[in-house]
XYZ file of C-alpha atoms in Angstrom:
621
model
C -7.310 73.212 88.035
C -7.908 75.156 84.831
C -11.024 74.768 82.700
C -10.465 72.922 79.416
C -9.520 75.198 76.546
C -12.128 75.328 73.795
C -10.765 75.342 70.268
C -13.235 77.063 67.950
C -11.271 76.468 64.779
C -8.076 74.864 63.634
C -6.371 71.655 64.733
C -3.642 70.823 67.246
C -0.177 71.043 65.764
C 1.032 67.632 64.660
C -2.431 66.092 64.535
C -2.698 63.179 62.091
C -5.935 64.654 60.728
C -4.479 68.093 60.026
C -3.261 67.500 56.431
C -6.406 65.827 55.111
C -8.835 68.197 56.881
C -6.892 71.254 55.739
C -6.891 69.941 52.171
C -10.648 69.403 52.298
C -11.249 72.827 53.825
C -9.168 74.681 51.207
C -10.046 72.496 48.198
C -11.817 75.405 46.475
C -9.173 78.008 47.303
C -7.566 78.015 43.847
C -10.918 78.761 42.174
C -11.027 82.158 43.909
C -8.137 83.598 41.894
C -7.344 81.137 39.091
C -9.165 83.314 36.548
C -6.684 86.158 37.127
C -3.377 84.303 37.489
C -1.779 80.934 38.190
C -1.491 79.555 41.699
C 0.839 77.124 43.460
C -0.204 75.741 46.831
C 1.510 73.354 49.234
C -0.318 73.251 52.581
C -0.447 76.869 53.812
C 2.294 78.122 51.451
C 0.678 79.865 48.482
C 2.354 81.460 45.473
C 0.470 83.591 42.932
C 2.272 84.194 39.649
C 1.644 85.525 36.173
C 3.890 85.718 33.098
C 3.622 88.627 30.654
C 5.814 91.024 28.706
C 3.900 93.928 30.274
C 4.654 94.657 33.921
C 1.441 96.707 34.182
C -0.614 93.735 33.034
C 1.052 91.568 35.693
C 0.359 94.147 38.400
C -3.330 94.432 37.514
C -3.864 90.694 37.458
C -1.973 90.008 40.672
C -3.750 92.819 42.537
C -7.099 91.440 41.429
C -6.077 87.878 42.374
C -4.806 88.806 45.822
C -7.992 90.750 46.621
C -10.162 87.815 45.573
C -7.980 85.456 47.613
C -8.236 87.726 50.644
C -12.046 87.830 50.392
C -12.239 84.022 50.086
C -10.020 83.514 53.131
C -12.002 85.962 55.266
C -15.289 84.294 54.269
C -13.865 80.952 55.419
C -12.519 82.213 58.737
C -8.882 82.333 57.610
C -6.419 85.200 57.273
C -3.688 86.336 54.909
C -0.459 87.606 56.453
C 0.754 90.766 54.684
C 4.110 91.084 56.537
C 4.954 87.471 55.668
C 4.163 88.030 51.991
C 6.570 89.353 49.395
C 6.725 90.227 45.706
C 9.510 89.212 43.331
C 9.820 90.249 39.691
C 11.634 87.586 37.670
C 13.282 89.281 34.719
C 16.566 89.384 32.785
C 16.273 93.131 32.195
C 18.915 95.357 33.703
C 16.365 97.875 34.965
C 13.388 96.145 36.510
C 10.320 98.413 36.579
C 8.510 99.110 39.832
C 5.428 97.118 40.770
C 2.742 98.008 43.276
C 0.891 95.057 44.833
C -1.523 96.140 47.575
C -3.213 94.170 50.348
C -5.639 96.012 52.655
C -4.250 99.406 51.612
C -0.716 98.270 52.451
C 1.901 97.729 49.763
C 3.553 94.323 49.867
C 7.342 94.577 49.975
C 9.232 93.935 46.731
C 12.298 91.728 47.268
C 15.153 90.388 45.155
C 14.519 86.784 46.222
C 11.895 84.624 47.848
C 11.975 81.312 49.711
C 9.340 78.820 48.578
C 9.301 75.269 49.974
C 12.893 75.534 51.172
C 14.388 76.845 47.903
C 15.445 80.457 47.324
C 14.527 81.920 43.930
C 16.278 85.173 43.063
C 14.878 87.699 40.599
C 17.416 86.853 37.872
C 17.261 83.082 38.478
C 21.023 82.780 38.938
C 20.574 80.449 41.914
C 23.297 82.296 43.841
C 21.142 83.011 46.893
C 20.088 79.401 47.351
C 23.585 78.069 46.659
C 25.108 80.380 49.291
C 22.302 79.551 51.738
C 22.988 75.832 51.290
C 26.722 76.420 51.648
C 26.209 78.033 55.070
C 24.058 75.112 56.230
C 26.693 72.613 55.074
C 29.444 74.370 57.038
C 27.659 73.338 60.240
C 27.690 69.712 59.096
C 31.401 69.911 58.249
C 32.129 70.984 61.827
C 30.197 67.936 63.056
C 32.335 65.666 60.842
C 35.508 67.298 62.141
C 34.462 66.911 65.764
C 33.855 63.179 65.383
C 37.248 62.240 63.990
C 40.609 63.430 62.800
C 43.135 61.826 60.497
C 44.281 59.153 62.953
C 41.463 58.957 65.510
C 37.692 58.871 65.865
C 34.803 57.423 63.886
C 35.351 54.919 61.087
C 35.031 56.238 57.483
C 31.914 54.047 57.060
C 30.140 55.919 59.875
C 31.333 59.285 58.630
C 30.165 58.528 55.093
C 26.661 57.800 56.393
C 26.748 60.998 58.440
C 27.912 63.015 55.433
C 25.053 61.621 53.343
C 22.538 62.559 56.040
C 23.573 66.041 57.163
C 25.518 67.495 54.217
C 24.784 65.789 50.912
C 21.048 65.896 51.637
C 21.249 69.708 51.381
C 22.959 69.395 47.991
C 20.239 67.029 46.789
C 17.156 69.026 47.722
C 15.837 70.874 44.684
C 19.315 71.530 43.262
C 18.581 70.188 39.764
C 15.795 72.767 39.380
C 18.299 75.631 39.542
C 20.810 74.341 36.990
C 22.120 75.997 34.821
C 23.003 78.658 37.366
C 25.946 80.619 38.751
C 29.039 78.478 38.128
C 31.258 80.068 40.772
C 28.660 79.371 43.474
C 28.352 75.778 42.208
C 32.149 75.462 42.425
C 31.872 76.248 46.158
C 29.662 73.171 46.522
C 32.357 71.084 44.845
C 34.905 72.427 47.332
C 32.645 71.447 50.240
C 32.304 67.936 48.834
C 36.089 67.657 48.477
C 36.617 68.890 52.034
C 34.137 66.349 53.427
C 35.636 63.427 51.515
C 39.117 64.323 52.794
C 37.803 64.321 56.364
C 36.060 60.974 55.829
C 39.139 59.330 54.319
C 41.781 61.111 56.376
C 43.452 61.962 53.058
C 46.101 64.586 52.410
C 45.149 67.924 50.841
C 47.153 67.051 47.739
C 44.961 63.993 47.052
C 43.064 64.306 43.734
C 39.358 64.879 44.284
C 38.376 62.587 41.387
C 40.138 59.704 43.131
C 38.505 60.561 46.473
C 35.073 60.487 44.817
C 35.708 56.997 43.475
C 37.200 55.802 46.781
C 34.125 56.966 48.739
C 31.706 56.177 45.881
C 30.367 59.732 45.937
C 29.896 60.902 42.339
C 30.648 64.434 41.142
C 27.758 66.683 42.140
C 26.774 67.544 38.566
C 26.343 63.816 37.826
C 24.277 63.371 40.983
C 22.028 66.331 40.115
C 21.240 64.782 36.747
C 20.649 61.402 38.411
C 18.173 62.941 40.878
C 16.453 64.748 38.020
C 16.107 61.464 36.103
C 14.516 59.776 39.112
C 12.142 62.678 39.740
C 10.937 62.997 36.163
C 10.751 59.243 35.599
C 8.388 59.069 38.564
C 6.334 62.059 37.430
C 5.973 60.773 33.872
C 3.679 57.912 34.899
C 1.052 60.577 35.657
C -0.249 61.686 32.243
C -1.845 64.802 33.825
C 1.335 66.046 35.513
C 1.633 69.801 34.703
C 5.421 69.603 34.287
C 5.069 67.228 31.323
C 2.830 69.711 29.540
C 5.356 72.513 30.040
C 8.295 70.392 28.861
C 6.359 69.177 25.823
C 5.469 72.776 24.945
C 9.107 73.820 25.406
C 10.504 71.005 23.259
C 8.041 71.692 20.430
C 9.035 75.366 20.178
C 12.727 75.065 21.068
C 14.631 72.466 19.026
C 17.449 71.159 21.222
C 19.963 71.144 18.370
C 19.719 74.910 17.773
C 18.632 76.667 20.972
C 20.949 74.796 23.349
C 23.924 74.807 20.966
C 25.661 77.619 22.872
C 23.915 77.227 26.230
C 23.959 74.667 28.984
C 20.944 72.397 28.728
C 18.809 72.245 31.901
C 18.709 68.946 33.780
C 14.956 68.611 33.341
C 15.211 69.015 29.573
C 17.949 66.345 29.360
C 15.774 63.918 31.325
C 12.759 64.709 29.158
C 14.740 63.990 25.986
C 15.739 60.613 27.432
C 12.091 59.813 28.105
C 11.122 60.722 24.532
C 13.901 58.485 23.209
C 12.722 55.572 25.373
C 9.962 53.184 24.389
C 6.332 54.242 25.102
C 5.338 54.316 28.749
C 2.390 53.037 30.711
C 0.743 56.229 31.964
C -2.160 56.763 34.329
C -4.490 59.758 34.767
C -3.416 59.974 38.421
C -1.758 57.980 41.151
C -2.329 54.259 40.297
C -3.127 53.679 43.961
C -6.287 55.793 43.680
C -7.630 53.653 40.823
C -7.873 50.596 43.086
C -10.947 50.165 45.365
C -10.254 50.766 49.031
C -11.387 47.250 50.056
C -8.850 45.755 47.632
C -6.076 47.864 49.206
C -6.785 46.697 52.750
C -7.461 43.089 51.703
C -4.747 40.607 52.691
C -4.335 37.995 49.925
C -3.260 34.405 50.515
C 0.473 34.681 49.747
C 2.940 32.000 50.866
C 6.505 33.334 50.806
C 8.011 29.990 51.930
C 6.592 26.690 50.666
C 8.948 24.491 52.675
C 11.558 23.985 49.924
C 15.091 25.352 50.100
C 17.212 26.502 47.193
C 19.819 23.741 47.391
C 17.436 20.897 48.235
C 18.480 17.904 46.010
C 15.024 16.321 46.231
C 13.101 19.531 45.616
C 10.673 18.093 43.046
C 9.624 15.109 45.212
C 9.291 17.303 48.294
C 7.236 19.793 46.303
C 4.767 17.099 45.208
C 4.500 15.766 48.754
C 3.722 19.167 50.284
C 1.267 19.933 47.478
C -0.652 16.686 48.009
C -0.717 17.094 51.798
C -1.640 20.781 52.091
C -3.453 21.494 48.812
C -5.147 18.253 47.699
C -7.174 18.663 44.521
C -5.895 22.191 43.789
C -5.006 23.236 40.248
C -1.404 24.423 39.829
C -0.013 27.221 37.661
C 3.607 28.235 37.202
C 4.865 31.662 36.159
C 8.312 32.841 35.125
C 10.114 35.652 33.306
C 13.540 35.809 31.693
C 15.857 38.166 29.882
C 18.771 36.788 27.876
C 20.627 40.084 27.295
C 20.245 43.825 27.800
C 18.911 44.417 24.267
C 16.577 41.414 24.223
C 12.911 41.740 25.266
C 11.764 40.486 28.651
C 9.729 37.299 28.262
C 6.868 36.365 30.592
C 4.988 33.077 30.625
C 2.267 31.182 32.481
C 2.191 27.365 32.352
C -0.985 25.464 33.367
C -0.076 21.730 33.434
C -3.548 20.131 33.661
C -4.930 22.332 30.856
C -1.759 22.024 28.721
C -2.036 25.797 28.342
C 0.751 28.326 27.866
C 0.315 32.115 28.033
C 3.382 33.920 26.668
C 4.129 37.661 26.458
C 6.999 39.533 24.833
C 7.608 42.712 26.820
C 9.697 45.831 26.253
C 13.510 45.395 26.530
C 13.588 48.373 28.893
C 11.510 46.780 31.623
C 13.101 44.724 34.386
C 12.733 41.010 35.013
C 10.818 42.021 38.155
C 8.173 43.725 35.984
C 8.111 40.650 33.754
C 7.393 38.484 36.796
C 4.578 40.814 37.908
C 2.999 40.590 34.442
C 3.108 36.785 34.502
C 1.481 36.632 37.965
C -1.183 39.157 36.934
C -2.075 37.166 33.805
C -2.291 33.970 35.840
C -4.662 35.563 38.381
C -6.642 37.120 35.522
C -7.081 33.648 33.998
C -8.329 32.310 37.335
C -10.799 35.170 37.780
C -12.153 35.180 34.213
C -12.627 31.375 34.009
C -13.770 30.936 37.622
C -11.013 28.403 38.369
C -11.643 27.613 42.015
C -8.880 26.213 44.247
C -5.899 27.346 42.199
C -2.377 27.868 43.520
C 0.049 29.947 41.442
C 3.780 29.282 41.898
C 6.549 31.766 41.102
C 10.290 31.882 41.794
C 10.193 35.665 42.409
C 9.841 36.255 46.137
C 10.235 40.016 45.702
C 7.073 40.151 43.571
C 5.070 38.287 46.189
C 6.361 40.570 48.932
C 5.377 43.585 46.821
C 1.838 42.201 46.490
C 1.673 41.330 50.174
C 2.845 44.650 51.629
C 0.246 47.197 52.737
C -0.065 49.685 49.831
C -1.236 52.613 51.966
C 1.966 52.478 54.014
C 4.368 51.715 51.175
C 6.142 54.429 49.248
C 5.999 52.644 45.931
C 3.985 49.636 44.740
C 4.190 48.358 41.175
C 0.963 49.279 39.285
C 0.605 45.733 37.915
C 0.756 44.367 41.452
C -1.997 46.792 42.454
C -4.160 45.367 39.648
C -3.231 41.843 40.800
C -4.345 42.713 44.323
C -7.656 44.007 42.942
C -8.217 40.748 41.020
C -7.394 38.698 44.116
C -10.009 40.662 46.056
C -12.576 40.009 43.309
C -11.809 36.289 43.506
C -12.210 36.353 47.276
C -15.510 38.253 46.977
C -16.752 35.710 44.383
C -15.757 32.749 46.566
C -12.872 31.644 44.326
C -9.998 30.255 46.377
C -6.625 31.287 44.949
C -3.164 31.330 46.538
C 0.257 32.605 45.489
C 3.373 30.732 46.595
C 7.134 31.053 46.219
C 9.352 28.165 45.164
C 13.107 28.364 44.486
C 14.029 28.656 40.831
C 16.284 26.209 38.971
C 15.876 23.570 41.685
C 14.508 20.810 39.484
C 10.798 21.434 40.134
C 9.249 20.286 36.864
C 6.527 22.938 36.614
C 8.974 25.747 37.233
C 11.425 24.359 34.673
C 8.644 24.138 32.084
C 7.587 27.732 32.813
C 11.204 28.820 32.268
C 11.239 27.059 28.859
C 7.930 28.751 27.955
C 9.335 32.155 28.929
C 12.352 31.722 26.636
C 10.044 30.480 23.874
C 8.142 33.787 24.168
C 11.007 35.663 22.478
C 9.688 34.607 19.066
C 6.057 33.727 19.717
C 4.889 35.871 22.640
C 2.142 38.458 22.234
C 3.208 42.104 22.461
C 0.492 43.186 24.882
C 3.086 44.810 27.142
C 5.237 46.664 24.608
C 5.351 49.759 26.837
C 7.584 50.128 29.876
C 6.918 51.235 33.447
C 8.158 54.301 35.292
C 9.623 52.041 38.018
C 11.937 50.462 35.451
C 13.055 53.840 34.117
C 13.997 54.923 37.630
C 16.310 51.953 37.915
C 17.887 52.991 34.610
C 18.837 56.328 36.197
C 21.457 54.623 38.368
C 22.788 52.657 35.406
C 23.107 55.873 33.406
C 24.900 57.605 36.309
C 27.449 54.807 36.649
C 28.064 54.645 32.895
C 28.671 58.392 32.544
C 30.848 58.459 35.648
C 32.815 55.430 34.456
C 33.439 57.047 31.054
C 34.703 60.218 32.730
C 36.889 58.262 35.142
C 38.465 56.262 32.324
C 39.595 59.547 30.754
C 40.647 61.178 34.035
C 42.669 58.330 35.538
C 45.210 58.462 32.705
C 45.874 62.169 33.336
C 45.483 62.585 37.103
C 45.565 59.970 39.863
C 47.504 57.534 37.652
C 48.608 55.341 40.548
C 45.121 55.097 42.040
C 43.655 54.608 38.558
C 45.850 51.528 38.078
C 44.429 50.077 41.325
C 40.810 51.056 40.637
C 40.169 51.119 36.856
C 36.359 50.975 37.253
C 33.774 52.501 39.558
C 33.111 49.988 42.395
C 29.663 48.990 43.618
C 30.556 49.870 47.238
C 33.545 51.521 48.958
C 36.056 48.825 49.872
C 36.364 49.955 53.507
C 32.681 49.152 54.148
C 33.812 45.509 54.549
C 36.440 46.390 57.197
C 34.459 48.260 59.842
C 36.143 46.439 62.737
C 39.469 48.224 62.191
C 40.481 51.615 63.540
C 40.313 54.969 61.819
C 44.091 55.361 61.625
C 44.716 51.997 59.909
C 41.872 52.610 57.433
C 43.160 56.106 56.680
C 46.682 54.721 56.204
C 45.515 52.210 53.588
C 43.399 54.867 51.848
C 46.482 57.102 51.633
C 48.504 54.203 50.263
C 45.846 53.555 47.605
C 45.657 57.232 46.634
C 49.449 57.444 46.328
C 49.500 60.561 48.523
C 50.941 59.662 51.916
C 53.523 60.733 54.488
C 56.311 58.446 53.337
C 59.718 60.208 53.145
C 59.795 59.671 49.393
C 56.447 61.422 48.764
C 57.099 64.235 51.296
C 60.366 64.926 49.494
C 58.518 64.919 46.180
C 56.116 67.673 47.334
C 59.051 69.528 48.993
C 57.967 69.072 52.590
C 61.261 67.287 53.361
C 64.756 68.075 52.110
C 65.593 64.437 51.373
C 63.810 61.154 50.725
C 65.994 58.935 52.928
C 64.132 56.530 55.244
C 64.536 56.882 59.019
C 66.488 53.617 59.049
C 69.094 55.357 56.867
C 69.555 52.431 54.456
C 67.493 53.405 51.417
C 64.901 55.788 50.025
C 61.718 55.866 52.109
C 59.359 54.499 49.498
C 56.259 52.542 50.454
C 57.833 49.277 49.231
C 60.932 49.889 51.371
C 58.883 50.647 54.501
C 56.755 47.495 54.268
C 59.293 45.049 52.821
C 62.875 46.101 53.703
C 62.912 48.645 56.552
C 64.966 47.422 59.551
C 62.810 49.389 62.017
C 60.262 46.564 61.873
C 61.371 43.067 62.981
C 59.138 41.281 60.446
C 58.643 42.140 56.781
C 55.166 42.181 55.275
C 56.622 40.051 52.469
C 57.321 37.200 54.923
C 53.895 37.065 56.588
C 51.785 36.973 53.433
C 50.551 33.430 52.668
C 52.542 31.366 50.156
C 49.417 31.114 47.989
C 49.693 34.820 47.158
C 51.462 34.946 43.776
C 55.051 36.142 43.826
C 56.853 38.365 43.037
C 54.598 41.223 44.106
C 54.702 44.837 45.219
C 52.385 47.126 47.205
C 50.232 47.738 44.144
C 49.409 44.024 43.977
C 48.408 43.993 47.656
C 46.364 47.198 47.541
C 44.471 46.089 44.439
C 43.804 42.595 45.803
C 40.149 41.594 46.140
C 40.956 38.907 48.729
C 39.684 39.977 52.134
C 42.293 37.835 53.907
C 45.171 39.750 52.241
C 43.746 43.139 53.239
C 43.180 41.776 56.751
C 46.892 40.955 57.014
C 47.780 44.467 55.822
C 45.460 45.999 58.444
C 46.960 43.914 61.247
C 50.527 44.698 60.145
C 49.800 48.455 60.152
C 48.161 48.320 63.596
C 50.860 46.006 65.062
C 53.708 48.372 64.152
C 51.682 51.603 64.336
C 52.543 52.657 60.777
C 51.013 56.072 60.089
C 51.586 57.316 56.587
């Protein structure tokens, strides 16, 4: 038996209280040296920095700041590790002058790069160190992919795609858009890694065009993905009006006109995203996280939300059943109906509240850039606001948006993202509960003949001309959804140009970017049959005709010796197989046809037949 160990300071590693207690303990740390320089802090990682044209001025300020920081830490029972600290001078000059930063009479080592929060920053900001570091980490993941399957055996491409996203592409995603523009040759190595991984996933030949592989696996070019991630990051940050990055970008854009400064340089990802935000309609911004503006009791309060009212979508007697349930379970309650609609991409989103017994309609014309989901949240919020302001006891609000109700119902402190309007709705519901006002939210299926819902839909469409423009701004959540739309549009435009130059055969089968890889629907089949069909779609396969074309074989004659070994001959006319694929396809499949018609077919039953034919006769191309 050993006596219990007494901990005089600190917390056990992994304790749930560690982050919040450490934050409270070091909340005044930045005030110790902020007068001398700027400071970045994330947990126990601290970076002191100062920008000046004079290296001597930087040295003086940083020496003063590090001494003040050291004194503050000692006074609070903490320590500063000199050996773990380093100095980096960020400069474009060829000859970087010496700096002398001292801690406790010991000079801190000057290095060419530093790792901060998992990203390497080199002194010339070329990004080469971090790109090479990421490349080495990805090589380990590539070996894992190789060990799990080959061309004709092992894990299905669906499984390998998920694994690639988790252990390889995640390294590409982390912080990469912050470094661009950077060293192009090092970035090209990332593209080679992506190509290598996609070939392993698909079991494709080395000659297969990478642009076609990206479309087949639905993995966009890395430069498109970096811009997409940057859009999502900045669109989330922009809702915070006090975010320091917005101030820096605003200062940069005011002094550097994009049309002149970036004319002969590559524009950074962050600046491109910022320009898109400026071009968008005004945003709803908050001084901090919207979650912190809501009282704690409102966050933990569980509102009365009914996600299923007992009516199904295809119920022919939905209106009569609705009235029956309402009279049985909510006798004497006032009803309200909310709805939102959007007729086209350029039209505004229209929100409406219909109160039948008061013959009252509330209509709002919202920004065209917001989603219908946001329009539904606005309608529900206005309905609850009407209940709270007019003290309308025993009111039930019906909506056909189940996702909005689930967003209101979920626990905000455990959710990554809650719509700010739904947070305000939750606060109003708590106020109603505290004031003794009974109010409930319920879901009913839309377009099912329920009279109140149909009237709310008419009111929403009427709002296009007569709705108030209270919500002319858009939300950061809606901008983040636009990031994916922008990615697909840019990628589609590039693919439409590329497919006419390279990958012509595959481009004729897949003229547009799909929503999901086709093989995700056929996970029950083996790796070799999936790889065979992928090779057939890419037009790069081991048929005698193609091997002769790339000079692997001396002739293109099929093994049966009757004709050229084209794909059509192998599947339709080759005597090595007792049954032709042409004969087993259903008579409903339009004739005449070739392999292109089969490979481009969207009918699952046709692809199923192709899979079974390949596996039955063990056709490996």
